[in-house]
Amino acid sequence: MKVLVVGGGGREHALCWKLRHSPSVSTVVCAPGNPGIARVARCEPVGAEDLDGLVALAVREQPDLVVIGPEAPLVAGLADMLQRKGLKVFGPNAAAAQLEGSKSFAKKLMTEAGVPTACYERFTRANEALELVRRWGAPIVVKASGLAAGKGVVVARSVEEAEAAVRDMLAGNRFGSAGHEVIIERYLEGEEASCLFLVSGETILPLASSQDHKALLDGDQGPNTGGMGAYSPAPCVTPEVADMVLERVAKPIIKELGRNGIEFIGTLYAGIMITEDGPQVLEFNVRFGDPECQPLMARLRSDLGEVLLAAAEKRLHGVELEWDDRAALCVVVASQGYPGTFEKGQEIRGLDAVEREGVIVFHAGTAERDGRLLNAGGRVLGVTALGDTVREAQQAAYRALGHLDWPGGFYRKDIGWRAIAHEEGAA
Ligand code: AMP
Ligand code: GLY
C-alpha cells in the first residue's frame, strides 16, 4: 500500500522509517518531510499546516492511508477534511483533538470521567488568577490552555515566578491566543511517564512504555522544551501502573468522549505523574510523542502500516503488537539557544561516522543546501540506539554522538538517568 505521512520532524522521520520497513507498505510519501526523511520517503513540499495544500496532495496521490504526525493540523481539522474526500486517516478528528488543543476541555472531560488529575481552576482574567496563586502558594503550575509546542507550562517554585507566568500569558501576549486562557493547577510530586495507546473506536491498544525528558538541562533542570530525549521501556511503568493507566485513564476518557458523541481514531498519549496516590494525568496529546516515537519505532517489530490501517478501518480489535525486548534510547541534539532564539544555517558534519556506530539518526529541524546539511530548527537530530539495558542503549547513543561535528549544537548528557537508577537499584 501507499502511505502519506504529514509532518517533517523527528517523530515523522521515525514513522516513515518504520513504514519503509513494513512489508505491507510499498510507497511512503511525506509532506513536507526533511532531508533525513527523504532517504526513506518521497518528500512533497507542502507544509504540515497548509490544510488545503495537504488535501489537494492527498487527492492527487490517492494513498491507501494518511498518517498525521503533528498536533496542529489535527486540532485544525485535517482528518475531517481528508475523510470528507473518502480517504482513510490515522489521526483524530478536530472534536477529539480538543483533548490536546484545549487544556480546559481536557480538564473538564477528566473531571466528568473521574480520571485522576491535579486539582485546577481556569482563568481568563489576570487579577483572578493572581489571587488564586497567592491563596494556593508555591510550588504551583501555570499552563496556557491552547497549543504552545510543549512550552506553555511553567512549574513555578515561588509565588513570584507563578505571578510572572500569569502576567506573561494573560496580560502579555507570550503565547498568542493559546495563552488567553490559563489553567492553574496543584503541583504533583512523583516520577513521570508517557503512556501511549492506539485507539480505534472502542478498541484501545497500549504501546510499550516510554519516558521523555522535557527539561532543557541535565538533572531535569531548566525550562521545559518539546523534549530533549526519551527511552523505552520506562521501568517506573510497572505492569500494575500500566494496567491502572489503561483502566482509570484511557478507557474512561475514550468512553466519556463517546458519551459526547466524539469518536477517537489515532494515538492517545497520556502524560502521567506516578504519585503516592497512583497515576495522575498531567496532559493528553492526540498523537505520538516527539521524541518518544523515536525509541518506540526502534523497538516495534510489527508491521506499522498494517496496524495503523487496521486502526483507521476500525479493525484494531484482536491486533497484537510485537516489541524488541531490548531498550531504545534517543538523545535529541538541539540548536544552541533553543527553546529561545537560535541561529540557523550552521553546517552539521560527522553524521556518517555517527551512523557507522550502528545507531539510527532521525532528522528533525535539518535542511540541505548544495549538498551540505544545515540546522533549520530548534530540535535538530534524534540519535537513537538499542541496547540490552537502558544503560547500554545510553552508552551506544553517546559513543556515536562523539563523532558529531557541530559546534553550535548541544545535547543533554544524562538521558535515561532515572531508568538507569532503577536498573542499577534493582541489580
Ligand atoms: P504538560 O504539557 O501539561 O504535560 O506539562 C509539561 C510538563 O510540566 C510535564 O511534563 C511536567 O514535567 C510538568 N508538569 C505539568 N503539570 C504538572 C503538575 N501539576 N505538577 C508537577 N509538574 C507538572
Ligand atoms: N515529548 C512530549 C510531546 O511530544 O508532547
XYZ file of C-alpha atoms and ligand atoms in Angstrom:
455
model
C 0.000 0.000 0.000
C 0.877 3.662 -0.304
C 1.014 5.798 2.836
C 1.087 9.586 3.081
C 2.662 10.921 6.282
C 2.033 14.536 7.300
C 4.823 16.331 9.152
C 8.542 16.909 8.979
C 10.075 16.334 12.416
C 11.884 13.560 14.237
C 8.612 11.786 15.006
C 7.669 11.719 11.331
C 11.133 10.504 10.367
C 10.704 7.601 12.803
C 7.214 6.838 11.413
C 8.403 6.995 7.778
C 11.426 4.815 8.594
C 9.234 2.185 10.236
C 6.678 2.318 7.410
C 9.501 1.935 4.890
C 10.396 -1.305 6.666
C 6.788 -2.547 6.808
C 6.171 -5.452 4.411
C 2.658 -4.152 3.708
C 3.928 -0.755 2.535
C 5.358 -0.189 -0.936
C 5.439 3.617 -1.098
C 5.857 6.295 1.554
C 5.168 9.930 0.676
C 5.804 12.646 3.271
C 4.724 16.288 3.396
C 6.834 18.276 3.914
C 9.429 15.809 5.259
C 13.072 16.758 5.803
C 16.472 15.667 4.407
C 16.562 12.577 6.637
C 13.024 11.565 5.676
C 13.990 11.989 2.011
C 16.155 8.887 2.397
C 13.142 6.685 3.169
C 10.220 8.506 1.526
C 9.351 10.800 -1.351
C 9.002 14.295 0.117
C 6.451 16.754 -1.225
C 6.888 20.433 -0.334
C 3.542 21.047 1.368
C 3.693 22.363 4.938
C 2.009 20.463 7.770
C -0.239 23.463 8.453
C -1.263 24.089 4.834
C -4.516 22.178 5.148
C -5.845 22.938 1.652
C -2.477 22.060 0.120
C -2.411 18.762 2.013
C -5.933 17.838 0.934
C -5.033 18.612 -2.693
C -1.890 16.484 -2.385
C -3.807 13.584 -0.854
C -6.499 13.734 -3.526
C -3.792 13.686 -6.198
C -1.763 10.870 -4.604
C -4.732 8.704 -3.521
C -2.816 6.977 -0.683
C -4.363 3.934 0.988
C -3.729 5.606 4.339
C -2.850 9.079 5.629
C -0.954 9.297 8.928
C -0.989 12.740 10.554
C 2.019 13.317 12.818
C 1.760 16.745 14.499
C -0.985 18.203 16.662
C -1.611 21.499 14.831
C -3.243 20.027 11.689
C -5.224 17.569 13.845
C -6.606 20.351 16.016
C -7.348 22.373 12.868
C -9.453 19.539 11.410
C -7.241 17.967 8.725
C -8.527 14.463 9.488
C -12.130 15.621 8.962
C -11.228 17.295 5.648
C -9.451 14.170 4.346
C -12.262 11.858 5.421
C -14.740 14.012 3.543
C -12.689 13.213 0.432
C -13.098 9.498 1.116
C -9.555 8.945 2.407
C -8.581 6.679 5.292
C -6.875 8.542 8.097
C -4.924 7.615 11.205
C -5.290 10.650 13.464
C -8.304 12.027 15.356
C -10.886 14.484 14.056
C -10.979 18.067 15.338
C -13.580 17.289 18.004
C -11.417 14.546 19.553
C -8.220 16.574 19.110
C -9.540 19.160 21.572
C -8.194 16.783 24.194
C -4.807 18.262 23.301
C -5.856 21.560 21.722
C -7.627 22.836 24.804
C -6.332 22.049 28.258
C -9.540 23.430 29.715
C -11.592 20.969 27.572
C -9.308 18.108 28.675
C -9.547 19.042 32.353
C -13.325 19.292 32.209
C -13.644 15.926 30.464
C -11.308 14.315 33.002
C -13.416 15.645 35.835
C -16.594 14.304 34.214
C -14.986 10.919 33.550
C -13.475 10.665 37.023
C -9.936 10.446 35.599
C -7.328 11.292 38.260
C -5.627 14.646 37.586
C -4.370 17.632 39.588
C -6.997 19.888 41.097
C -7.331 23.054 38.953
C -9.111 26.270 38.080
C -9.291 28.118 34.772
C -8.983 31.862 34.203
C -9.107 34.488 31.502
C -8.529 37.457 33.853
C -5.081 38.041 35.327
C -6.250 39.518 38.652
C -8.399 36.463 39.461
C -5.587 34.090 38.530
C -3.111 36.054 40.660
C -5.478 35.858 43.594
C -5.520 32.034 43.365
C -1.730 31.888 43.058
C -1.404 33.841 46.303
C -4.036 31.714 48.018
C -2.531 28.346 46.982
C 1.131 29.358 47.261
C 4.081 27.634 45.576
C 5.019 25.242 44.111
C 2.171 25.714 41.650
C 1.709 25.091 37.930
C 0.554 27.656 35.329
C -0.471 26.419 31.872
C -1.542 28.179 28.684
C -4.763 26.422 27.635
C -4.030 26.266 23.888
C -1.235 24.712 21.838
C 2.221 26.032 22.716
C 4.624 23.380 21.367
C 5.282 21.960 24.832
C 6.500 25.309 26.103
C 3.313 26.751 27.583
C 3.730 25.231 31.041
C 5.501 26.887 33.955
C 6.159 24.815 37.055
C 6.679 27.719 39.447
C 8.835 27.215 42.536
C 7.839 30.568 44.006
C 4.744 32.756 44.068
C 6.687 35.484 42.217
C 7.540 33.082 39.394
C 3.905 31.989 39.103
C 2.737 35.618 39.103
C 5.179 36.440 36.322
C 3.899 33.457 34.274
C 0.275 34.531 34.727
C 1.086 38.102 33.678
C 3.098 36.856 30.724
C 0.231 34.705 29.445
C -2.857 36.720 30.343
C -1.681 40.305 30.393
C 1.197 39.927 27.919
C 0.929 38.019 24.696
C 3.598 35.397 25.169
C 1.649 32.503 23.638
C -0.736 34.485 21.450
C -4.318 33.264 21.666
C -3.137 29.920 23.144
C -2.386 31.829 26.349
C -5.537 33.917 26.622
C -6.965 31.280 28.901
C -4.829 29.714 31.624
C -5.157 26.692 33.833
C -3.661 26.865 37.296
C -3.179 23.531 38.947
C -1.718 21.927 42.029
C 1.852 20.752 41.840
C 2.175 16.962 41.721
C 5.191 15.133 43.054
C 6.407 11.876 41.545
C 8.002 10.268 38.527
C 6.703 10.968 35.019
C 5.982 8.575 32.191
C 4.324 8.668 28.797
C 1.597 6.084 28.264
C 0.525 5.833 24.647
C -2.395 3.928 23.183
C -3.574 3.202 19.677
C -7.282 3.893 19.746
C -9.907 2.927 17.214
C -13.478 3.389 18.340
C -13.855 1.147 21.371
C -10.546 -0.679 20.953
C -7.621 0.610 22.995
C -4.223 -0.971 22.407
C -1.385 0.067 24.744
C 2.041 0.741 23.246
C 5.262 -0.067 25.112
C 6.001 2.370 27.919
C 8.305 5.314 27.364
C 9.519 8.421 29.082
C 10.844 11.694 27.803
C 12.955 14.407 29.372
C 11.143 17.697 28.897
C 13.604 19.900 30.789
C 16.389 21.582 28.822
C 19.335 20.774 31.075
C 20.998 17.839 32.796
C 19.385 16.736 36.038
C 15.984 17.717 34.546
C 16.721 21.363 35.310
C 15.907 24.486 33.333
C 12.871 25.416 31.238
C 10.525 22.934 29.585
C 11.097 22.093 25.925
C 9.348 19.845 23.416
C 11.587 17.025 24.748
C 15.365 16.582 24.882
C 15.460 12.793 24.790
C 13.398 9.692 25.501
C 13.634 5.989 26.093
C 11.547 2.841 26.143
C 10.684 0.892 28.225
C 10.239 3.137 31.277
C 10.867 0.968 34.361
C 8.594 3.115 36.540
C 5.674 1.880 34.409
C 5.322 -1.494 36.077
C 2.640 -3.852 34.732
C 0.476 -2.674 37.638
C 0.893 1.013 36.724
C 0.252 0.235 33.037
C -2.949 -1.536 33.988
C -4.105 1.344 36.196
C -3.490 3.842 33.390
C -5.459 1.695 30.932
C -8.398 1.136 33.317
C -8.578 4.506 35.102
C -7.381 6.851 32.377
C -7.553 5.597 28.785
C -10.802 3.626 28.949
C -12.863 6.211 30.872
C -11.670 9.188 28.798
C -12.428 7.463 25.475
C -15.806 6.418 26.853
C -16.538 9.971 28.011
C -15.670 11.297 24.545
C -18.067 8.702 23.145
C -20.810 9.899 25.503
C -20.288 13.329 23.973
C -20.701 11.844 20.502
C -16.988 12.021 19.687
C -15.127 9.078 18.173
C -11.350 8.797 18.537
C -9.111 7.151 15.937
C -5.408 7.723 16.439
C -2.815 7.827 19.185
C -3.887 8.818 22.681
C -0.899 9.998 24.691
C -1.376 10.312 28.433
C 1.392 12.215 30.215
C 1.341 10.655 33.673
C 2.773 11.563 37.055
C 3.107 8.468 39.219
C 2.339 9.880 42.654
C 1.897 8.285 46.059
C -1.832 8.214 45.317
C -1.327 6.437 41.988
C -1.067 7.722 38.418
C -2.412 11.226 37.740
C -2.794 12.770 34.284
C -0.601 15.798 33.516
C -1.806 16.189 29.949
C -3.292 14.428 26.980
C -1.871 14.554 23.499
C -3.585 13.105 20.454
C -0.522 11.915 18.521
C 2.743 10.102 19.017
C 5.143 11.904 21.348
C 8.201 13.537 19.909
C 10.797 12.208 20.843
C 9.042 9.179 22.448
C 8.075 7.951 18.984
C 11.743 7.506 18.017
C 12.620 4.825 20.626
C 9.162 3.255 20.236
C 9.603 2.808 16.483
C 13.129 1.493 17.043
C 11.595 -1.255 19.233
C 8.388 -2.018 17.305
C 8.553 -5.265 15.362
C 5.022 -5.370 13.993
C 4.139 -4.090 10.540
C 3.303 -0.444 11.346
C 1.444 0.123 8.070
C -0.856 -2.800 8.708
C -1.547 -1.772 12.313
C -2.334 1.875 11.512
C -4.539 0.868 8.577
C -6.410 -1.543 10.853
C -6.989 1.335 13.279
C -8.203 3.646 10.511
C -10.590 0.925 9.285
C -11.790 0.146 12.825
C -10.450 -3.398 12.803
C -7.888 -2.920 15.560
C -9.647 -5.438 17.764
C -7.517 -8.561 18.122
C -4.339 -6.915 16.787
C -1.297 -7.582 18.954
C 1.910 -5.603 18.884
C 5.340 -7.169 18.991
C 8.289 -5.381 20.553
C 12.024 -5.871 20.580
C 12.989 -6.931 24.123
C 15.889 -4.538 24.070
C 15.704 -0.973 25.342
C 15.923 2.005 22.989
C 17.104 5.487 23.854
C 17.032 8.707 21.822
C 19.214 11.739 22.534
C 17.986 14.973 20.937
C 20.599 17.359 19.559
C 19.283 20.936 19.579
C 20.490 24.290 18.311
C 22.299 26.339 20.956
C 19.690 28.866 22.197
C 16.647 26.553 21.906
C 13.912 26.825 23.271
C 14.612 30.541 22.772
C 16.104 32.058 19.627
C 18.980 30.432 17.745
C 20.963 30.892 14.588
C 20.009 28.748 11.588
C 22.146 27.627 8.664
C 25.116 26.190 10.559
C 26.734 23.197 8.914
C 26.408 19.807 10.623
C 29.194 17.327 9.904
C 30.193 13.869 11.032
C 26.830 12.125 10.638
C 28.312 9.302 8.550
C 30.658 8.468 11.404
C 27.786 8.719 13.913
C 25.746 6.257 11.832
C 28.666 3.860 11.436
C 28.290 3.184 15.170
C 25.036 1.372 14.376
C 22.623 3.991 15.706
C 19.666 5.492 13.840
C 19.855 9.235 13.239
C 16.386 10.704 12.956
C 16.271 14.201 11.488
C 14.026 16.980 12.803
C 14.997 20.593 12.034
C 17.546 19.988 9.273
C 17.860 21.435 5.765
C 20.108 20.625 2.848
C 21.836 23.209 0.671
C 24.447 22.440 -2.002
C 24.999 19.009 -0.517
C 25.627 20.418 2.972
C 23.432 19.569 5.953
C 22.351 22.616 7.985
C 20.361 23.230 11.152
C 16.955 24.730 10.417
C 15.030 24.322 13.668
C 15.312 24.082 17.450
C 15.436 20.328 17.821
C 17.608 19.052 15.012
C 18.584 15.377 15.372
C 17.467 12.370 17.420
C 20.263 9.852 17.797
C 18.609 6.554 18.710
C 20.313 3.386 19.917
C 19.235 -0.065 21.084
C 20.858 -1.962 23.941
C 20.186 -4.863 26.280
C 19.547 -2.330 29.049
C 18.782 1.393 29.072
C 22.360 1.881 30.297
C 23.755 0.056 27.254
C 21.486 1.937 24.867
C 22.606 5.189 26.510
C 26.282 4.289 26.140
C 25.788 3.406 22.471
C 23.996 6.688 21.737
C 26.640 8.840 23.430
C 29.523 6.895 21.898
C 28.076 7.603 18.456
C 27.457 11.274 19.318
C 31.178 11.634 20.000
C 31.617 11.720 16.195
C 29.211 14.608 15.671
C 30.938 17.719 14.381
C 28.619 20.641 15.023
C 29.901 23.241 17.494
C 26.555 25.100 17.502
C 24.616 22.040 18.641
C 24.104 20.793 22.175
C 22.552 17.796 23.876
C 21.909 16.590 27.392
C 24.486 14.163 28.733
C 22.183 12.235 31.065
C 19.199 10.998 29.032
C 17.825 7.892 30.731
C 19.277 8.588 34.170
C 16.145 7.718 36.089
C 15.705 4.415 34.272
C 19.353 3.590 34.853
C 18.950 4.362 38.552
C 16.025 1.879 38.575
C 18.069 -0.708 36.674
C 21.061 -0.366 38.924
C 18.978 -0.176 42.068
C 17.361 -3.468 41.077
C 20.668 -5.153 40.168
P 2.182 19.335 30.243
O 2.459 19.913 28.890
O 0.878 19.736 30.806
O 2.449 17.854 30.321
O 3.324 19.911 31.175
C 4.678 19.858 30.813
C 5.497 19.385 31.967
O 5.305 20.206 33.130
C 5.157 17.992 32.442
O 5.797 17.022 31.696
C 5.630 18.018 33.882
O 7.029 17.833 33.953
C 5.326 19.422 34.309
N 4.004 19.495 34.954
C 2.819 19.707 34.363
N 1.807 19.713 35.251
C 2.362 19.481 36.441
C 1.842 19.345 37.792
N 0.544 19.507 38.067
N 2.719 19.092 38.779
C 4.044 18.964 38.531
N 4.591 19.082 37.314
C 3.776 19.326 36.268
N 7.523 14.643 24.165
C 6.363 15.317 24.536
C 5.403 15.557 23.467
O 5.506 15.030 22.379
O 4.473 16.296 23.716
